[in-house]
Amino acid sequence: MTYDILITGLIIIAQILAVVVPVLISVAFLVYAERKVLALIQLRRGPNIVGPFGIFQSFADALKLITKENIIPSGSNKIVFILAPIITMVLSLAGWAVIPFAPGWVVSDINVGIMYLFAVSSLGVYGIIMAGWASNSQYPFLGALRSAAQMVSYEVSIGFVIITVLLCVGSLNLSKIVLAQQTVWFAIPLLPMFIIFFISALAETNRLPFDLPEDESTLVAGFFTEYSSASFVLFFLGEYASMILMSSMTVILFLGGWLPPFDVYPLNVVPGVIWFTVKVIFILFLFIWVRGTFPRYRYDQLMRLGWKVFLPFSLFWVVATSGFLVYFDMLPN
Amino acid sequence: MVLYSLTFYLFSSVAVLSALMVISAKNPVHSVLFLILSFVNASGLFVLLGAEFLAMILVVVYVGAVAVLFLFVVMMLDINFVKLREGFLQYLPFGALLGIVLVIELGILFLTDRSSNIYNNQRPLQPIVNEVENTKMIGQILYTEYFYLFQICGIILLVAMIGSITLTLRDKGGVKRQNIDSQNTVDASTAIEKKKVKIGEGI
């Protein structure tokens, strides 16, 4: 009896490690890739000293940061101050529990997978608010306030985009969402929603052009101004891990997850996990490309875009899609 | 089964303890954070009951949106802690009475023979586990049997929303707003005006 529980526990831990370790390693390489791509956009060389082509730069940076002294400001609320980066990190890893990498390659294949992802990504704001409040300093607090308003606003349009996709699928299970795209990826019939989802994902992960919570030209470093060494690393890792998570979510909802673009011979022998990875890397490249290309939004323009442009538009598309599905009797049951 | 009861006691004890901390924490921000912890544990209990849709909705709506704004407001308020403590003994009898009534009600529910309960024949406390996902089951019942009630709920929320907007929306004037359309229609002929400036005079 107890032996069974032990075995189950070990299997669960092994599954968790099999997902978390690759995610953390890919975070390191994502940071490197971002610096390299930005360097190419800006006609620089980028990191090129540590290791061949500088690929070990992120590991060197992480090591440097972790060995530094962790400074906790004397006026801060210590417990909340330490808890905030931990929450950010844990939440950005928790979402991976339901991501299907290939048929059957999923830690927990739950019925409400997409709702779980939505819930976890909506909790991400707590790490930021808690950090901003606990730092007991003006710039972090301003960053936290901006972040709270921003993430709540863009979640609304993300919710509508998800509803549109679910209307075409008829299930909240992520594997079923992928399998529903066997004939055509949802990015093609729902192209406007794909674009809205991508832009909202930028806002949800606080990436440029919507990185107002950290806005270095006006708020020093925003919500993590007071953070140093290991706690800063946790924020950094959390931000990039949630970036990869949002890219995976985009791939699952719109780019057919592990499915090949066409179900023909040389394409369909490639393992699903490779297709999945290639698509996620493509979306991540878009994230970096956008960062290298666009200037930062002003705060009121950000709010206007969220509430006055995306919200009515996505609401219209929910109605239009459901009307279309009902009229042509294509509703999945 | 051991794992099930272990997780149940974990979730329920953390939920009860954090609910206690909500009313006993000195700092209101800590109270809100404990409230959030309590919500999350309640949603864990929903998952154990097999109501995974309700659990996720609880997290998305209450934790992800309502509590964020709540936390927002509490952080901005300048609360006088000493004054807050003063009312404690004054409200204690009333609060205790409410608590006792709740406990008695729960006790009655627990002690009554459920087989004789009229509701029990159709509606057991636990959802029936079968092939139909409970998301679908809720949808089927919400949009058929309770359709009008559901719509009325929506209208009540709409009225509340419009009410709060009209109460808080004040156009004091003198506020600079951006008009995107008029900005986009600007071109060189409307934006630039040529003037001949005399030396030593200015415009």
mmCIF file with all atom_site columns, N, CA, C and O in Angstrom, chain B residues 131-149:
data_model
loop_
_atom_site.group_PDB
_atom_site.id
_atom_site.type_symbol
_atom_site.label_atom_id
_atom_site.label_alt_id
_atom_site.label_comp_id
_atom_site.label_asym_id
_atom_site.label_entity_id
_atom_site.label_seq_id
_atom_site.pdbx_PDB_ins_code
_atom_site.Cartn_x
_atom_site.Cartn_y
_atom_site.Cartn_z
_atom_site.occupancy
_atom_site.B_iso_or_equiv
_atom_site.pdbx_formal_charge
_atom_site.auth_seq_id
_atom_site.auth_comp_id
_atom_site.auth_asym_id
_atom_site.auth_atom_id
_atom_site.pdbx_PDB_model_num
ATOM 1  N N  . GLU B 1 131 ? -19.219 9.993  -18.348 1.00 0.00 ? 131 GLU B N  1
ATOM 2  C CA . GLU B 1 131 ? -18.433 10.445 -19.502 1.00 0.00 ? 131 GLU B CA 1
ATOM 3  C C  . GLU B 1 131 ? -18.633 11.935 -19.791 1.00 0.00 ? 131 GLU B C  1
ATOM 4  O O  . GLU B 1 131 ? -17.782 12.575 -20.362 1.00 0.00 ? 131 GLU B O  1
ATOM 5  N N  . VAL B 1 132 ? -19.816 12.454 -19.409 1.00 0.00 ? 132 VAL B N  1
ATOM 6  C CA . VAL B 1 132 ? -20.088 13.865 -19.704 1.00 0.00 ? 132 VAL B CA 1
ATOM 7  C C  . VAL B 1 132 ? -19.255 14.739 -18.766 1.00 0.00 ? 132 VAL B C  1
ATOM 8  O O  . VAL B 1 132 ? -19.324 14.597 -17.560 1.00 0.00 ? 132 VAL B O  1
ATOM 9  N N  . GLU B 1 133 ? -18.456 15.649 -19.336 1.00 0.00 ? 133 GLU B N  1
ATOM 10 C CA . GLU B 1 133 ? -17.652 16.541 -18.511 1.00 0.00 ? 133 GLU B CA 1
ATOM 11 C C  . GLU B 1 133 ? -18.573 17.493 -17.764 1.00 0.00 ? 133 GLU B C  1
ATOM 12 O O  . GLU B 1 133 ? -19.633 17.848 -18.273 1.00 0.00 ? 133 GLU B O  1
ATOM 13 N N  . ASN B 1 134 ? -18.132 17.897 -16.559 1.00 0.00 ? 134 ASN B N  1
ATOM 14 C CA . ASN B 1 134 ? -19.062 18.744 -15.807 1.00 0.00 ? 134 ASN B CA 1
ATOM 15 C C  . ASN B 1 134 ? -19.194 20.142 -16.390 1.00 0.00 ? 134 ASN B C  1
ATOM 16 O O  . ASN B 1 134 ? -20.155 20.836 -16.134 1.00 0.00 ? 134 ASN B O  1
ATOM 17 N N  . THR B 1 135 ? -18.230 20.551 -17.238 1.00 0.00 ? 135 THR B N  1
ATOM 18 C CA . THR B 1 135 ? -18.398 21.810 -17.961 1.00 0.00 ? 135 THR B CA 1
ATOM 19 C C  . THR B 1 135 ? -19.641 21.741 -18.827 1.00 0.00 ? 135 THR B C  1
ATOM 20 O O  . THR B 1 135 ? -20.487 22.638 -18.847 1.00 0.00 ? 135 THR B O  1
ATOM 21 N N  . LYS B 1 136 ? -19.755 20.619 -19.550 1.00 0.00 ? 136 LYS B N  1
ATOM 22 C CA . LYS B 1 136 ? -20.889 20.416 -20.444 1.00 0.00 ? 136 LYS B CA 1
ATOM 23 C C  . LYS B 1 136 ? -22.184 20.315 -19.648 1.00 0.00 ? 136 LYS B C  1
ATOM 24 O O  . LYS B 1 136 ? -23.218 20.865 -20.047 1.00 0.00 ? 136 LYS B O  1
ATOM 25 N N  . MET B 1 137 ? -22.117 19.625 -18.499 1.00 0.00 ? 137 MET B N  1
ATOM 26 C CA . MET B 1 137 ? -23.330 19.450 -17.701 1.00 0.00 ? 137 MET B CA 1
ATOM 27 C C  . MET B 1 137 ? -23.835 20.797 -17.196 1.00 0.00 ? 137 MET B C  1
ATOM 28 O O  . MET B 1 137 ? -25.037 21.086 -17.251 1.00 0.00 ? 137 MET B O  1
ATOM 29 N N  . ILE B 1 138 ? -22.902 21.633 -16.704 1.00 0.00 ? 138 ILE B N  1
ATOM 30 C CA . ILE B 1 138 ? -23.308 22.959 -16.216 1.00 0.00 ? 138 ILE B CA 1
ATOM 31 C C  . ILE B 1 138 ? -23.931 23.756 -17.361 1.00 0.00 ? 138 ILE B C  1
ATOM 32 O O  . ILE B 1 138 ? -24.980 24.386 -17.211 1.00 0.00 ? 138 ILE B O  1
ATOM 33 N N  . GLY B 1 139 ? -23.286 23.695 -18.520 1.00 0.00 ? 139 GLY B N  1
ATOM 34 C CA . GLY B 1 139 ? -23.810 24.408 -19.679 1.00 0.00 ? 139 GLY B CA 1
ATOM 35 C C  . GLY B 1 139 ? -25.204 23.952 -20.046 1.00 0.00 ? 139 GLY B C  1
ATOM 36 O O  . GLY B 1 139 ? -26.090 24.763 -20.300 1.00 0.00 ? 139 GLY B O  1
ATOM 37 N N  . GLN B 1 140 ? -25.397 22.629 -20.021 1.00 0.00 ? 140 GLN B N  1
ATOM 38 C CA . GLN B 1 140 ? -26.701 22.091 -20.417 1.00 0.00 ? 140 GLN B CA 1
ATOM 39 C C  . GLN B 1 140 ? -27.814 22.532 -19.479 1.00 0.00 ? 140 GLN B C  1
ATOM 40 O O  . GLN B 1 140 ? -28.934 22.772 -19.898 1.00 0.00 ? 140 GLN B O  1
ATOM 41 N N  . ILE B 1 141 ? -27.483 22.645 -18.180 1.00 0.00 ? 141 ILE B N  1
ATOM 42 C CA . ILE B 1 141 ? -28.521 23.019 -17.233 1.00 0.00 ? 141 ILE B CA 1
ATOM 43 C C  . ILE B 1 141 ? -28.698 24.537 -17.174 1.00 0.00 ? 141 ILE B C  1
ATOM 44 O O  . ILE B 1 141 ? -29.810 25.053 -17.092 1.00 0.00 ? 141 ILE B O  1
ATOM 45 N N  . LEU B 1 142 ? -27.573 25.262 -17.301 1.00 0.00 ? 142 LEU B N  1
ATOM 46 C CA . LEU B 1 142 ? -27.606 26.717 -17.148 1.00 0.00 ? 142 LEU B CA 1
ATOM 47 C C  . LEU B 1 142 ? -28.352 27.380 -18.294 1.00 0.00 ? 142 LEU B C  1
ATOM 48 O O  . LEU B 1 142 ? -29.089 28.337 -18.098 1.00 0.00 ? 142 LEU B O  1
ATOM 49 N N  . TYR B 1 143 ? -28.182 26.857 -19.501 1.00 0.00 ? 143 TYR B N  1
ATOM 50 C CA . TYR B 1 143 ? -28.779 27.524 -20.664 1.00 0.00 ? 143 TYR B CA 1
ATOM 51 C C  . TYR B 1 143 ? -30.124 26.935 -21.061 1.00 0.00 ? 143 TYR B C  1
ATOM 52 O O  . TYR B 1 143 ? -30.678 27.297 -22.080 1.00 0.00 ? 143 TYR B O  1
ATOM 53 N N  . THR B 1 144 ? -30.634 25.977 -20.265 1.00 0.00 ? 144 THR B N  1
ATOM 54 C CA . THR B 1 144 ? -31.967 25.474 -20.564 1.00 0.00 ? 144 THR B CA 1
ATOM 55 C C  . THR B 1 144 ? -32.901 25.758 -19.397 1.00 0.00 ? 144 THR B C  1
ATOM 56 O O  . THR B 1 144 ? -33.759 26.619 -19.465 1.00 0.00 ? 144 THR B O  1
ATOM 57 N N  . GLU B 1 145 ? -32.653 25.060 -18.281 1.00 0.00 ? 145 GLU B N  1
ATOM 58 C CA . GLU B 1 145 ? -33.560 25.146 -17.156 1.00 0.00 ? 145 GLU B CA 1
ATOM 59 C C  . GLU B 1 145 ? -33.509 26.508 -16.473 1.00 0.00 ? 145 GLU B C  1
ATOM 60 O O  . GLU B 1 145 ? -34.516 27.076 -16.085 1.00 0.00 ? 145 GLU B O  1
ATOM 61 N N  . TYR B 1 146 ? -32.268 27.038 -16.308 1.00 0.00 ? 146 TYR B N  1
ATOM 62 C CA . TYR B 1 146 ? -32.107 28.279 -15.566 1.00 0.00 ? 146 TYR B CA 1
ATOM 63 C C  . TYR B 1 146 ? -31.812 29.449 -16.492 1.00 0.00 ? 146 TYR B C  1
ATOM 64 O O  . TYR B 1 146 ? -31.160 30.413 -16.106 1.00 0.00 ? 146 TYR B O  1
ATOM 65 N N  . PHE B 1 147 ? -32.270 29.361 -17.757 1.00 0.00 ? 147 PHE B N  1
ATOM 66 C CA . PHE B 1 147 ? -31.905 30.368 -18.738 1.00 0.00 ? 147 PHE B CA 1
ATOM 67 C C  . PHE B 1 147 ? -32.305 31.771 -18.309 1.00 0.00 ? 147 PHE B C  1
ATOM 68 O O  . PHE B 1 147 ? -31.494 32.693 -18.317 1.00 0.00 ? 147 PHE B O  1
ATOM 69 N N  . TYR B 1 148 ? -33.570 31.943 -17.864 1.00 0.00 ? 148 TYR B N  1
ATOM 70 C CA . TYR B 1 148 ? -34.040 33.284 -17.505 1.00 0.00 ? 148 TYR B CA 1
ATOM 71 C C  . TYR B 1 148 ? -33.325 33.815 -16.276 1.00 0.00 ? 148 TYR B C  1
ATOM 72 O O  . TYR B 1 148 ? -32.937 34.984 -16.225 1.00 0.00 ? 148 TYR B O  1
ATOM 73 N N  . LEU B 1 149 ? -33.116 32.934 -15.281 1.00 0.00 ? 149 LEU B N  1
ATOM 74 C CA . LEU B 1 149 ? -32.406 33.374 -14.077 1.00 0.00 ? 149 LEU B CA 1
ATOM 75 C C  . LEU B 1 149 ? -30.994 33.828 -14.439 1.00 0.00 ? 149 LEU B C  1
ATOM 76 O O  . LEU B 1 149 ? -30.494 34.835 -13.942 1.00 0.00 ? 149 LEU B O  1
#
